Amino acid sequence: MPYERLTIKDIAERAGVSTGTVDRVIHNRPNVSKKSLEKVNKVLKEINFEPNMYASALANTRRYDFFCLIPKHESEAYWQEVEEGQKKCCDTRRDFHVHINIKYYKRLDDKSFTEQYKAILKENPDGVIIVPTRFETTKVFTDILHKEEIPFILLDSYLPDLKPLAFYGQDSFASGYFAAKMLMLLAAQEKEVLLVKQTVDGERLPSKQQENREVGFMHYMKERFPNIKINTLDLSLAQNKKQHTALMEQYFSAHPETHHCITMSSKAHIVGEFLSKTKRSDKVQIMGYDMVAKNAECIRKGSISFLIAQHGYQQGYSSVDALVRYTILKKNITPVNYMPIEILSKENVDFYRRTQI
């Protein structure tokens, strides 16, 4: 008899036990004698039985608690998109009793990151999603997760040495290379371009994603346009809007020949809003990242020319869904999951979809 047509009753008859005993063995329940267990397992092996994990998971009333450790952010920041994707996945997978608990750490603050991951460990998580801080600090946490056999997924920065279950994000080098290629379709005849950087007190943000984008960008520029000067402007997260405005006014007054600007973060709107208010937006093209609300407003008004989308919502959704599939449904997970690289302009921004799921 073909396996797919076998019922629990068929298996019970072959094993010489009751259907209740077969059901208890299949679902790993107690109160099965050693002799009966051996009989049922022998039949299951003979027919190459594989349990329906989806049905078993639905029948399970256990609660699953996943945690996400993410930087503190503004309400309209890129990370909000990630959070909303995670919450949507929990809603979609609600039949499995899945919950996401989000913890926030202060960027470049090892103490804050450590305090939050210790709080997560106390909750006995079923899985963790991490936006890494400094490698060494993140590794202390992931080493504990490996030791306790708690699966974890990385977002934003792909750090293979940490051996995560999976990574979701863009191929950051390719993304930076692509950004440079698109920029230079417009700026090939220019003498200089502006690269806007974000730091905290002069220190680079601990994001391999942004760092690798810059490497990809520089690689393309040196390879194809070595004679174009790349100016840099540092807009620190520790500075306020008034300080940013003063720095940008100083730069653009001193560099009237700068007509093209790029930033590797989701803060292109800082420059876009400044250029709009100072009546320079018709003279300077800006390229940035991420379809967050403030960036979208600027691109519709024309103070940002192009955005590269990295699908934060989809990353958030997929990261939780991967933990569900691995932890509950016992599925194999693809380790490296690169998001598509898409370029948005005023003409197509309203057709952008937050998710392809």
CSV table of N, CA and C in Angstrom, one decimal, residues 142 234 320:
chain,number,residue,atom,x,y,z
A,142,THR,N,26.2,36.0,20.9
A,142,THR,CA,25.9,34.9,20.0
A,142,THR,C,26.6,33.6,20.5
A,234,ASP,N,30.3,65.0,7.4
A,234,ASP,CA,29.9,64.2,8.6
A,234,ASP,C,28.8,64.9,9.3
A,320,VAL,N,11.2,36.7,11.2
A,320,VAL,CA,10.4,36.0,12.1
A,320,VAL,C,9.9,34.7,11.5
